[in-house]
PDB file of C-alpha atoms in Angstrom:
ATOM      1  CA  UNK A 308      50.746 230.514  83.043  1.00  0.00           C
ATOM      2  CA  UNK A 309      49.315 227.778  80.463  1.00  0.00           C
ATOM      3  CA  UNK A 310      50.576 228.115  76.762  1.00  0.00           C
ATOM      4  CA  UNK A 311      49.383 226.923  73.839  1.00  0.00           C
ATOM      5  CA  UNK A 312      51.904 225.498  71.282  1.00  0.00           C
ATOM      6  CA  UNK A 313      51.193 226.638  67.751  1.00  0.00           C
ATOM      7  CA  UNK A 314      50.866 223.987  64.690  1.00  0.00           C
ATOM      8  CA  UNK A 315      51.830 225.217  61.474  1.00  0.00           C
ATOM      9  CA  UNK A 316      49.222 223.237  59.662  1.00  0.00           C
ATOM     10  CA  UNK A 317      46.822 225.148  61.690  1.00  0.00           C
ATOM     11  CA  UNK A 318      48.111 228.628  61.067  1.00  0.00           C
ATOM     12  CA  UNK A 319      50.000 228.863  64.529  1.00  0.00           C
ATOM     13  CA  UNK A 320      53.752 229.175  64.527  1.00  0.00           C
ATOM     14  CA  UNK A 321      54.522 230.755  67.969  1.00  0.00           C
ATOM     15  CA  UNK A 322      53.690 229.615  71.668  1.00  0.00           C
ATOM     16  CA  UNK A 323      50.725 231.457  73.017  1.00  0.00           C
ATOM     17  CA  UNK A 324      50.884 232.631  76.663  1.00  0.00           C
ATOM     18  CA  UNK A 325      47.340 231.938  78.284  1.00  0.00           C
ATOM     19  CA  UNK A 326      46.472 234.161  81.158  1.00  0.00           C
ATOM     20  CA  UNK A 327      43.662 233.255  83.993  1.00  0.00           C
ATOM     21  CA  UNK A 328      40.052 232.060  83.088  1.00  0.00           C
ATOM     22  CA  UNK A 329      41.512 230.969  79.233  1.00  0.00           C
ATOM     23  CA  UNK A 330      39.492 228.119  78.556  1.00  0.00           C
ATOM     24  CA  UNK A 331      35.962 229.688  79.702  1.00  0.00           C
ATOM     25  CA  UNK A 332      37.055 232.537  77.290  1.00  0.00           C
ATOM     26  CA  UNK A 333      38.179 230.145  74.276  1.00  0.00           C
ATOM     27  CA  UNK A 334      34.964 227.994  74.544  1.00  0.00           C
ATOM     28  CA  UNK A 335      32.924 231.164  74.457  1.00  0.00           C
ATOM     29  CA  UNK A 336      34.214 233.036  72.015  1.00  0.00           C
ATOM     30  CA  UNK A 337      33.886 229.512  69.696  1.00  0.00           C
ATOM     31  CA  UNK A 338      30.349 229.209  70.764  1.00  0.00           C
ATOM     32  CA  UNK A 339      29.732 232.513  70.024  1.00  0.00           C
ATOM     33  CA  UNK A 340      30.905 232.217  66.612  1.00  0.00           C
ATOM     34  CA  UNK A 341      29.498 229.108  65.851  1.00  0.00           C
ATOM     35  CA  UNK A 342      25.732 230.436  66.600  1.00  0.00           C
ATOM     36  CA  UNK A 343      26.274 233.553  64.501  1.00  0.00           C
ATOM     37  CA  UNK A 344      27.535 231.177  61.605  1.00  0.00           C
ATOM     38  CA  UNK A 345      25.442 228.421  62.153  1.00  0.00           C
ATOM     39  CA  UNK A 346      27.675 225.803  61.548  1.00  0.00           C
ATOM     40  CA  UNK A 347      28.687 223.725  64.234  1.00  0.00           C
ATOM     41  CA  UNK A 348      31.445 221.747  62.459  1.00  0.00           C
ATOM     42  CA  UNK A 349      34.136 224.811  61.502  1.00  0.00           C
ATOM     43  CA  UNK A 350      33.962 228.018  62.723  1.00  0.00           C
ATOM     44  CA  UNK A 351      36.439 230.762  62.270  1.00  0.00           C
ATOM     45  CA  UNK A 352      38.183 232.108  65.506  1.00  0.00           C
ATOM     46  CA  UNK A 353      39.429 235.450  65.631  1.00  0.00           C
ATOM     47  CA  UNK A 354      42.333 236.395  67.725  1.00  0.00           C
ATOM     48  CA  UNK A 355      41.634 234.402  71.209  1.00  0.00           C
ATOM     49  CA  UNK A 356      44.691 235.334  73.533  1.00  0.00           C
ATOM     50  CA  UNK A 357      47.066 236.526  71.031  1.00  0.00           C
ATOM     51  CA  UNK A 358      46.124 233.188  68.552  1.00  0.00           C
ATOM     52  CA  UNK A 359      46.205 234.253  65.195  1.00  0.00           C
ATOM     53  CA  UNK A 360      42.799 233.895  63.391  1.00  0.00           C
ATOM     54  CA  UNK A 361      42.474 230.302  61.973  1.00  0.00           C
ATOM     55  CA  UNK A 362      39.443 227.936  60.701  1.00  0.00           C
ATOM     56  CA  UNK A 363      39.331 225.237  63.257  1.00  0.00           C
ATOM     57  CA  UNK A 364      36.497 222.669  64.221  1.00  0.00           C
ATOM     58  CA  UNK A 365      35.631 223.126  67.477  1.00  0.00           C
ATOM     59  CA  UNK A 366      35.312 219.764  68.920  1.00  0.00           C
ATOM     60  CA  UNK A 367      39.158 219.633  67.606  1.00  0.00           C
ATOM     61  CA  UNK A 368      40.383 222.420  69.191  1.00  0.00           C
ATOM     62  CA  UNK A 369      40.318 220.616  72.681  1.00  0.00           C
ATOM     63  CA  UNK A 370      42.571 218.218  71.887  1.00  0.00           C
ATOM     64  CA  UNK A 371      45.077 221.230  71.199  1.00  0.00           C
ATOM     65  CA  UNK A 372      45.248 221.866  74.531  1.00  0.00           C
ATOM     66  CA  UNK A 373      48.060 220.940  76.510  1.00  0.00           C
ATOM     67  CA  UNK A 374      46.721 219.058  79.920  1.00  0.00           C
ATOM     68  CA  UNK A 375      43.264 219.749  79.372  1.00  0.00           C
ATOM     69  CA  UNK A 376      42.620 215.632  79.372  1.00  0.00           C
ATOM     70  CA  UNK A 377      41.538 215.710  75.812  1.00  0.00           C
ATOM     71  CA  UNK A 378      41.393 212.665  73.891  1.00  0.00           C
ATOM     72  CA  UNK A 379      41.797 212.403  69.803  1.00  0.00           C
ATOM     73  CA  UNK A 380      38.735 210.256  68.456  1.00  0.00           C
ATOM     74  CA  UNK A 381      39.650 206.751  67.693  1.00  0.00           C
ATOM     75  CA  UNK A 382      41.887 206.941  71.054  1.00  0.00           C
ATOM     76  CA  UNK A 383      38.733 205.025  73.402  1.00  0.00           C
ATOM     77  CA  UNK A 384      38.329 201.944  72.895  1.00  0.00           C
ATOM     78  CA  UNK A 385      35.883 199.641  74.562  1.00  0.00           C
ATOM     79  CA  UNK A 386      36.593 196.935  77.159  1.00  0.00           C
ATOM     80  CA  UNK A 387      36.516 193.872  75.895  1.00  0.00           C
ATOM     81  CA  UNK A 388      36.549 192.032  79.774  1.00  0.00           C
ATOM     82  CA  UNK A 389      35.005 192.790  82.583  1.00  0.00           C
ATOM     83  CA  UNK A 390      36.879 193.678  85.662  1.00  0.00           C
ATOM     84  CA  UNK A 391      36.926 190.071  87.158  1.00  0.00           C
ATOM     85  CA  UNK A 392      38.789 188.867  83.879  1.00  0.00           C
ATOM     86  CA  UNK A 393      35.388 187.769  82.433  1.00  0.00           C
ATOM     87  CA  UNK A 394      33.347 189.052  79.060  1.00  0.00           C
ATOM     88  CA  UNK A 395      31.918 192.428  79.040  1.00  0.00           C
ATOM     89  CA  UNK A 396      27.959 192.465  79.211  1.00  0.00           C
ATOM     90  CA  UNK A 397      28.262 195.994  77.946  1.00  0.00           C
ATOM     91  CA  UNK A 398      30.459 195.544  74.964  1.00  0.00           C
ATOM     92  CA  UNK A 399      28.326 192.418  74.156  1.00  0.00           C
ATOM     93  CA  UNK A 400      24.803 194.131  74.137  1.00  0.00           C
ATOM     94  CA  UNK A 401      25.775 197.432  72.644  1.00  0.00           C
ATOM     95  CA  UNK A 402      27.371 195.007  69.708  1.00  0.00           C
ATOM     96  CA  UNK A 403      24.476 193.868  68.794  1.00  0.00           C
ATOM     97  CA  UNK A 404      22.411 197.131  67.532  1.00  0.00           C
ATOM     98  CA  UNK A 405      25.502 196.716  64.482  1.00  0.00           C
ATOM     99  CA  UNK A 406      23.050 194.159  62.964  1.00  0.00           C
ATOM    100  CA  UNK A 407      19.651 196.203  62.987  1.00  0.00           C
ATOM    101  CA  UNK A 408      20.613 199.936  63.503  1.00  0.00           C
ATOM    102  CA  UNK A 409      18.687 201.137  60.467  1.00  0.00           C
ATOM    103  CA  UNK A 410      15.759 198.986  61.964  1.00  0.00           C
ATOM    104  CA  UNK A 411      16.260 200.509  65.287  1.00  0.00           C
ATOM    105  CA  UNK A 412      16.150 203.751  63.922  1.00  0.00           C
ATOM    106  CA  UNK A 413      13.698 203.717  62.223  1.00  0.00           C
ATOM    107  CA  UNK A 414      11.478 202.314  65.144  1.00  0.00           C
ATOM    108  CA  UNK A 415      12.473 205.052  67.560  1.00  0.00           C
ATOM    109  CA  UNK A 416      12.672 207.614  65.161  1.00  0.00           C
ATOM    110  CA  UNK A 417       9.521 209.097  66.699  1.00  0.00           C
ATOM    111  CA  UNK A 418      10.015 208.597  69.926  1.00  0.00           C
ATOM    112  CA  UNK A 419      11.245 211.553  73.147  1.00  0.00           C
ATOM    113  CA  UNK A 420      10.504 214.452  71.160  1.00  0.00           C
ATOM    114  CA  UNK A 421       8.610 216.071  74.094  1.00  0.00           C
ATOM    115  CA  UNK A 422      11.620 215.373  76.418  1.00  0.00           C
ATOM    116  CA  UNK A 423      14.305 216.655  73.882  1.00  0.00           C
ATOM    117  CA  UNK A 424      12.143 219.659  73.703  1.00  0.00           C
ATOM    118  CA  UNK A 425      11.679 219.831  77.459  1.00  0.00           C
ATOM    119  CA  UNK A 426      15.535 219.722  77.723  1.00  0.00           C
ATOM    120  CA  UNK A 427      16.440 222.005  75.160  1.00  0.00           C
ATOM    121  CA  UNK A 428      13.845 224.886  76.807  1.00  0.00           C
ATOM    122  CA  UNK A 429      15.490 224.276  79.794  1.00  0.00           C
ATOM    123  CA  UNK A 430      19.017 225.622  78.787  1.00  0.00           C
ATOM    124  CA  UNK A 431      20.136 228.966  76.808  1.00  0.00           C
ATOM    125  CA  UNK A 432      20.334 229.367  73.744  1.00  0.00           C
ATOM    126  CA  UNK A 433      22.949 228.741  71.981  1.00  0.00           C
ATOM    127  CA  UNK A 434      24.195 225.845  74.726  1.00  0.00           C
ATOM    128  CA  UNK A 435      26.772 223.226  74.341  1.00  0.00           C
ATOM    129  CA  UNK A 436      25.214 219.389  74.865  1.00  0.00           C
ATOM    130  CA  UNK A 437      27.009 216.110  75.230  1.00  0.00           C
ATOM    131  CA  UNK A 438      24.503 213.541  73.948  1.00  0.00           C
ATOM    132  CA  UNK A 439      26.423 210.424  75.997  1.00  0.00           C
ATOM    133  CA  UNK A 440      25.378 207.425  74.598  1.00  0.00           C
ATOM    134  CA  UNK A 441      23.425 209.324  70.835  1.00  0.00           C
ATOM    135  CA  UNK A 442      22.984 205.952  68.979  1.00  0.00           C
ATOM    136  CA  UNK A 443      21.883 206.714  65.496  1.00  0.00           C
ATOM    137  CA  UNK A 444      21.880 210.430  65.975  1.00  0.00           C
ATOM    138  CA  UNK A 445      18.265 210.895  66.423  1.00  0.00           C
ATOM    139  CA  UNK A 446      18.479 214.081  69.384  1.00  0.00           C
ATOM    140  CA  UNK A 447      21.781 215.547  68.042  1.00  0.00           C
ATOM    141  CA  UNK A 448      19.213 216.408  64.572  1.00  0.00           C
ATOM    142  CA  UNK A 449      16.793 217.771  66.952  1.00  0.00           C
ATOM    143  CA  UNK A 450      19.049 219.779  69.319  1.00  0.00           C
ATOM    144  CA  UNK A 451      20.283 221.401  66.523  1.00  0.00           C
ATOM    145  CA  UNK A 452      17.400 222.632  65.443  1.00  0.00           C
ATOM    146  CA  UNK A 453      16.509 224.207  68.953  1.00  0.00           C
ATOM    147  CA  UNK A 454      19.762 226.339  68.493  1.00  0.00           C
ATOM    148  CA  UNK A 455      22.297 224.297  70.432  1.00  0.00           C
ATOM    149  CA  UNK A 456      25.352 222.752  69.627  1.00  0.00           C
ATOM    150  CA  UNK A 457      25.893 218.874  69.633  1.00  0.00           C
ATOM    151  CA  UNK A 458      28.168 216.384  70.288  1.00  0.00           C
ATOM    152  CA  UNK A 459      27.827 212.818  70.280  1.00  0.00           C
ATOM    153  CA  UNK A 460      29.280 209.986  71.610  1.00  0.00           C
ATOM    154  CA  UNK A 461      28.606 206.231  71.292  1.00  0.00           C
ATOM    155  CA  UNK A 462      30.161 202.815  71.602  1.00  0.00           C
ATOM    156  CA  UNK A 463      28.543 201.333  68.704  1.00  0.00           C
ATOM    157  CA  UNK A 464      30.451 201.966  65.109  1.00  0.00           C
ATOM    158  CA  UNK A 465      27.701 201.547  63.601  1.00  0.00           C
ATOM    159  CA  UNK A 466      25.709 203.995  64.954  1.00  0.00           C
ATOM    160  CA  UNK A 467      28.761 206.836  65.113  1.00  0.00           C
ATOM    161  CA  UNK A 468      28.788 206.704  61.809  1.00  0.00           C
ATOM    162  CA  UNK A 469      25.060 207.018  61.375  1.00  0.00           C
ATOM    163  CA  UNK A 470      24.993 209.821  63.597  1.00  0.00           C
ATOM    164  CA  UNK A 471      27.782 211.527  62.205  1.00  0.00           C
ATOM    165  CA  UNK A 472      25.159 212.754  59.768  1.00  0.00           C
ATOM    166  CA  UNK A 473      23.897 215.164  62.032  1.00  0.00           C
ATOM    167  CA  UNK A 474      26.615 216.146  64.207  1.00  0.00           C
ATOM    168  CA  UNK A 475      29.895 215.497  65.430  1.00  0.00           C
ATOM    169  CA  UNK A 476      30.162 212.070  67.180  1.00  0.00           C
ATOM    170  CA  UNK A 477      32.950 209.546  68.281  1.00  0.00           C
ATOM    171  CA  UNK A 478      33.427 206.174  69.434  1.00  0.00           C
ATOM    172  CA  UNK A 479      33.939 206.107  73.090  1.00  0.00           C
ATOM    173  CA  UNK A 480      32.692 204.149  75.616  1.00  0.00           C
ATOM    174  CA  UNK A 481      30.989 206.107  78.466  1.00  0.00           C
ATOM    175  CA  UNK A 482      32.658 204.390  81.340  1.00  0.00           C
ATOM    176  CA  UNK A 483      35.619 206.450  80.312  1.00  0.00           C
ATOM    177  CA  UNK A 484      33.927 209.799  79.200  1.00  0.00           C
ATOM    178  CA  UNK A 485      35.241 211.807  81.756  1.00  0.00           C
ATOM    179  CA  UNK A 486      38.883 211.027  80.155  1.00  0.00           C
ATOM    180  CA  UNK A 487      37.821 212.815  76.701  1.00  0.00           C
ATOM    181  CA  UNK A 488      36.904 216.401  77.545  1.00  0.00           C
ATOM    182  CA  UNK A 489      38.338 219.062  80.298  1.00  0.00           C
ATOM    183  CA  UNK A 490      36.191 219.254  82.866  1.00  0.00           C
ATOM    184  CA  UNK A 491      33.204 221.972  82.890  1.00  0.00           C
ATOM    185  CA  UNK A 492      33.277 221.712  79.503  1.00  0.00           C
ATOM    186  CA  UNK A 493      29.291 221.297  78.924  1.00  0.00           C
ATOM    187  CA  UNK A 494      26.351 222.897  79.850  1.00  0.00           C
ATOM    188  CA  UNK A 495      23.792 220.091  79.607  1.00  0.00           C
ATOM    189  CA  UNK A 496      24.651 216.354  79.069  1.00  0.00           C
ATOM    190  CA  UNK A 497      21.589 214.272  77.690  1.00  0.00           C
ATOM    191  CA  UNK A 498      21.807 210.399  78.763  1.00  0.00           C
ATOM    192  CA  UNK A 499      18.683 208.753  77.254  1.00  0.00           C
ATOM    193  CA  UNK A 500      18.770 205.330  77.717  1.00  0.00           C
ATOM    194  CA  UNK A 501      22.424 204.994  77.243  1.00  0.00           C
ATOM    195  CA  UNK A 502      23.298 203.594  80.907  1.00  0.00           C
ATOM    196  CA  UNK A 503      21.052 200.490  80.465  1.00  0.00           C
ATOM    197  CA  UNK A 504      23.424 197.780  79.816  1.00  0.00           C
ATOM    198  CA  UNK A 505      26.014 199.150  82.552  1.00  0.00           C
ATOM    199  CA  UNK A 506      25.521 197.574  86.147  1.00  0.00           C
ATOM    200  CA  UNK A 507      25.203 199.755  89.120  1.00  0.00           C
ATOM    201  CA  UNK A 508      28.877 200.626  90.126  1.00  0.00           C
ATOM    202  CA  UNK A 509      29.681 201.579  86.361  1.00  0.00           C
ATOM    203  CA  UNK A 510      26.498 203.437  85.868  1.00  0.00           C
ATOM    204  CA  UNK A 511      27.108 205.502  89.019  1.00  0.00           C
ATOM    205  CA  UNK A 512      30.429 206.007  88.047  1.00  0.00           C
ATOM    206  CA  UNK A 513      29.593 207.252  84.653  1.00  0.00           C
ATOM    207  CA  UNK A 514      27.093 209.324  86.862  1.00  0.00           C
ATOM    208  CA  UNK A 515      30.081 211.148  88.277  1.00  0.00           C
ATOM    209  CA  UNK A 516      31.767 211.383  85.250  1.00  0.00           C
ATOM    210  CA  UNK A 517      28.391 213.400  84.126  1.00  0.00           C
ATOM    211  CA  UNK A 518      28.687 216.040  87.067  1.00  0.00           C
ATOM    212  CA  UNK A 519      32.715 216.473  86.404  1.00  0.00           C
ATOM    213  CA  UNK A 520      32.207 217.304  82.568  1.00  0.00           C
ATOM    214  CA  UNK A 521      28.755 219.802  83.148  1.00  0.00           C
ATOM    215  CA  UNK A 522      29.930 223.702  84.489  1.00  0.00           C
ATOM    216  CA  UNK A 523      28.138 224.514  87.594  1.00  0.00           C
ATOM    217  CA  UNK A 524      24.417 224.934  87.065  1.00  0.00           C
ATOM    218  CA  UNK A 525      24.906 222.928  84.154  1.00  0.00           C
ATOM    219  CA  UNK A 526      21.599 220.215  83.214  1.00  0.00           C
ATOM    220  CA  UNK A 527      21.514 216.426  83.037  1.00  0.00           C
ATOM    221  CA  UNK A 528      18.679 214.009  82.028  1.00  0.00           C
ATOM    222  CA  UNK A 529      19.387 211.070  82.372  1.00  0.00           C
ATOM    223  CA  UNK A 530      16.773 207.735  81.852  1.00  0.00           C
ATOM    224  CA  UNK A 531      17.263 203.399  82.380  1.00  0.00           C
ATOM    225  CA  UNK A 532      15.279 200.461  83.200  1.00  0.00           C
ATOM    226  CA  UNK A 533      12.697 200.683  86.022  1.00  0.00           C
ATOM    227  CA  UNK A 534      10.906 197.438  85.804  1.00  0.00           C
ATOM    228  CA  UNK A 535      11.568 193.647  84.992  1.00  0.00           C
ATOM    229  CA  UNK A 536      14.335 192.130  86.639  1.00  0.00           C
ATOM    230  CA  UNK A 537      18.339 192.379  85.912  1.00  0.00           C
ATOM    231  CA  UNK A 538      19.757 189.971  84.055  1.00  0.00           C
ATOM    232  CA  UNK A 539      20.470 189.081  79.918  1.00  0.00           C
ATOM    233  CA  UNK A 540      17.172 189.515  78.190  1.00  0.00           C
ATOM    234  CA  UNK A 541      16.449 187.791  74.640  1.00  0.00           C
ATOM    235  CA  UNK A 542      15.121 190.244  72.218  1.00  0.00           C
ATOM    236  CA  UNK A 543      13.939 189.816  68.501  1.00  0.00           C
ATOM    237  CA  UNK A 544      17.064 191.174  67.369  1.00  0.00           C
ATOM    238  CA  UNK A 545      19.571 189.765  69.740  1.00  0.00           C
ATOM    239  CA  UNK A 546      20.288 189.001  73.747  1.00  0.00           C
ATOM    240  CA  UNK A 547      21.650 192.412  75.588  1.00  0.00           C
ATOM    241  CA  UNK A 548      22.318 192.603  79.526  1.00  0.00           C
ATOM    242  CA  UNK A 549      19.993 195.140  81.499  1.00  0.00           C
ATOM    243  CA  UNK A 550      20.622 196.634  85.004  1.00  0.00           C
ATOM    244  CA  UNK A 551      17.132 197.453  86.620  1.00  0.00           C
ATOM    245  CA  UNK A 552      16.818 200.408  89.162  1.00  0.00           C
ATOM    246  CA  UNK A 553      14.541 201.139  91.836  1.00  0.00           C
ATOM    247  CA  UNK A 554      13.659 205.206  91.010  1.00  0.00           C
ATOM    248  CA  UNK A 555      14.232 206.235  94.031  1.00  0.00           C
ATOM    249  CA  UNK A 556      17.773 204.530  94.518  1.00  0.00           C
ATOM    250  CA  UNK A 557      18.870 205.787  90.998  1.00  0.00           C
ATOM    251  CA  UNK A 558      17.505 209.434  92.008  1.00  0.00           C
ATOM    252  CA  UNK A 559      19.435 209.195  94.991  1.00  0.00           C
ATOM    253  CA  UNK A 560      22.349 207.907  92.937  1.00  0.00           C
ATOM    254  CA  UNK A 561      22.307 210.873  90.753  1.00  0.00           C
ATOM    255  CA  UNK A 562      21.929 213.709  93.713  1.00  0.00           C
ATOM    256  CA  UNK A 563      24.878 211.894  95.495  1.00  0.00           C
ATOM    257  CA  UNK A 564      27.034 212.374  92.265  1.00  0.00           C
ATOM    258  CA  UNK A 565      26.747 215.895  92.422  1.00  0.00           C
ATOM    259  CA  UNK A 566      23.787 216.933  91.476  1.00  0.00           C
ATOM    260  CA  UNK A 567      20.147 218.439  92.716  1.00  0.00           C
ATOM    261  CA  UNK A 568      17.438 216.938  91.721  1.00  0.00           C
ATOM    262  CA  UNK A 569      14.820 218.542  89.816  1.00  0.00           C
ATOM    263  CA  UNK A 570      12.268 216.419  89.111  1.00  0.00           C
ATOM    264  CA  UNK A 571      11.649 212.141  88.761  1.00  0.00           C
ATOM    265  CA  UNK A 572       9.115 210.870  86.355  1.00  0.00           C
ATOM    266  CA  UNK A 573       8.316 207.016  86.774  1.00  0.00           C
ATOM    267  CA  UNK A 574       6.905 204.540  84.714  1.00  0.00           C
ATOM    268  CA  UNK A 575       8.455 201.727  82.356  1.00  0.00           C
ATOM    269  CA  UNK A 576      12.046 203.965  82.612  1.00  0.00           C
ATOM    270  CA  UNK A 577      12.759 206.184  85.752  1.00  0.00           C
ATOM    271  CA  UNK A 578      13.830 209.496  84.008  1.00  0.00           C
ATOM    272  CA  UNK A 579      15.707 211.933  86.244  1.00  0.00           C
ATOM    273  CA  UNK A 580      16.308 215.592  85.507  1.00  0.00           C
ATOM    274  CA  UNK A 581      19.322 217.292  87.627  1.00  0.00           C
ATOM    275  CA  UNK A 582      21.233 220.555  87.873  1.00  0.00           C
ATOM    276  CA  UNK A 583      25.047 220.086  88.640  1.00  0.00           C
ATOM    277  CA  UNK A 584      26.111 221.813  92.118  1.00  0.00           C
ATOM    278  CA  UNK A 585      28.330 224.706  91.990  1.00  0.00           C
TER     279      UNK A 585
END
């Protein structure tokens, strides 16, 4: 038997035994709540498991939980060397969007919709989506609109606080997502473009991260580099490290994490869409 220990500041002042199948009840009653209100920053949760009624923001609530591997925001910081002692490729590239990122949204600003739309048909409504990797915030806006409810997550400062604008986000770098939310806790995790800069035993890592934090049955897209070559690239606005993947390797990457695959569209980016296993 789990409890949860009441804060006063909250409106709790008693432990809370929590009987079989809690969490799954907790996240559904808040999702539940938060489409009939349609607000997906506070909601107001009536009595789960004996927990007296209290406003709470959701994506604050996990943290609450005792052993539910919940991280407070501001608790992920980014590696600053690799693991052979040497300067992070990752860290380096993602830094420099800080010096363009109203540029850069702007640019892609019209970019994916028929994906995000794709994506967001392909899950009910209302649905609980990580986007891993949001940059400005551009996809949070639009799941929203379909009916779901976002969270973001990003390494760049910059762009968490750009995207904050249209949903919840937080600094955290992806290689240790799995560390900041209990496991199952999603139903679809969108990954566009966000594994880029990582090299192939981080990004298929972060790939099993992915399947770990989706419920069974839950959806993943996921998109990187198919063509040029691997390697630091100089761009107009700064030099970033890409990792290029043959599409079938990453597809069979992403099925080996976990997942079936449901379809592979190729072209300048291999884009994968997957269903976690149960």
């Amino acid at each position: 038997m789990k409890a949860l220990r009441g804060r006063q500041d909250q409106g709790f002042d008693r432990a809370v035994p929590l009987g079989p199948g809690w969490l799954r009840q907790a996240r559904s009653a808040l999702l539940l709540t938060i489409a009939r209100q349609g607000d997906d920053r506070h909601c107001t949760v009536a009595c789960i498991a004996g927990v007296r009624a209290s406003e709470l923001d959701p994506f604050s609530f996990w943290p609450l939980v005792g052993g539910a591997g919940a991280a407070q925001d501001g608790g992920m910081k980014s590696r600053t060397t690799s693991r052979r002692g040497q300067s992070d490729p990752v860290a380096e590239s993602v830094a420099v969007y800080s010096g363009h990122a109203d540029d850069y949204a702007a640019a892609h600003a019209p970019k994916m919709a028929d994906r995000v739309e794709r994506f967001a048909s392909s899950l009910s409504v209302p649905s609980l989506i990580l986007d891993a990797g949001c940059g400005p915030g551009r996809d949070l806006a639009r799941f929203r609109k379909h009916g779901h409810v976002v969270r973001g997550v990003d390494l760049n400062s910059v762009f968490v606080a750009m995207a904050n604008a249209h949903a919840p986000t937080s600094a955290c770098d992806l290689r240790e997502v799995g560390s900041r939310f209990p496991a199952g806790t999603f139903d679809g995790i969108w990954a566009s473009a966000s594994l880029v800069h990582l090299d192939v035993v981080d990004a298929v890592d972060v790939l099993e991260q992915f399947a770990g934090l989706l419920r069974p049955g839950g959806r993943l897209y996921v998109c990187l580099s198919a063509t040029g070559r691997t390697g630091w690239l100089d761009e107009p606005d700064g030099r970033r490290w890409y990792t290029v993947w043959d599409p079938d390797e990453f597809a069979a990457a992403v099925a080996r994490a976990g997942f079936t695959i449901d379809g592979v569209d190729q072209g300048p980016y291999v884009e994968v869409w997957a269903t976690r296993g149960g």
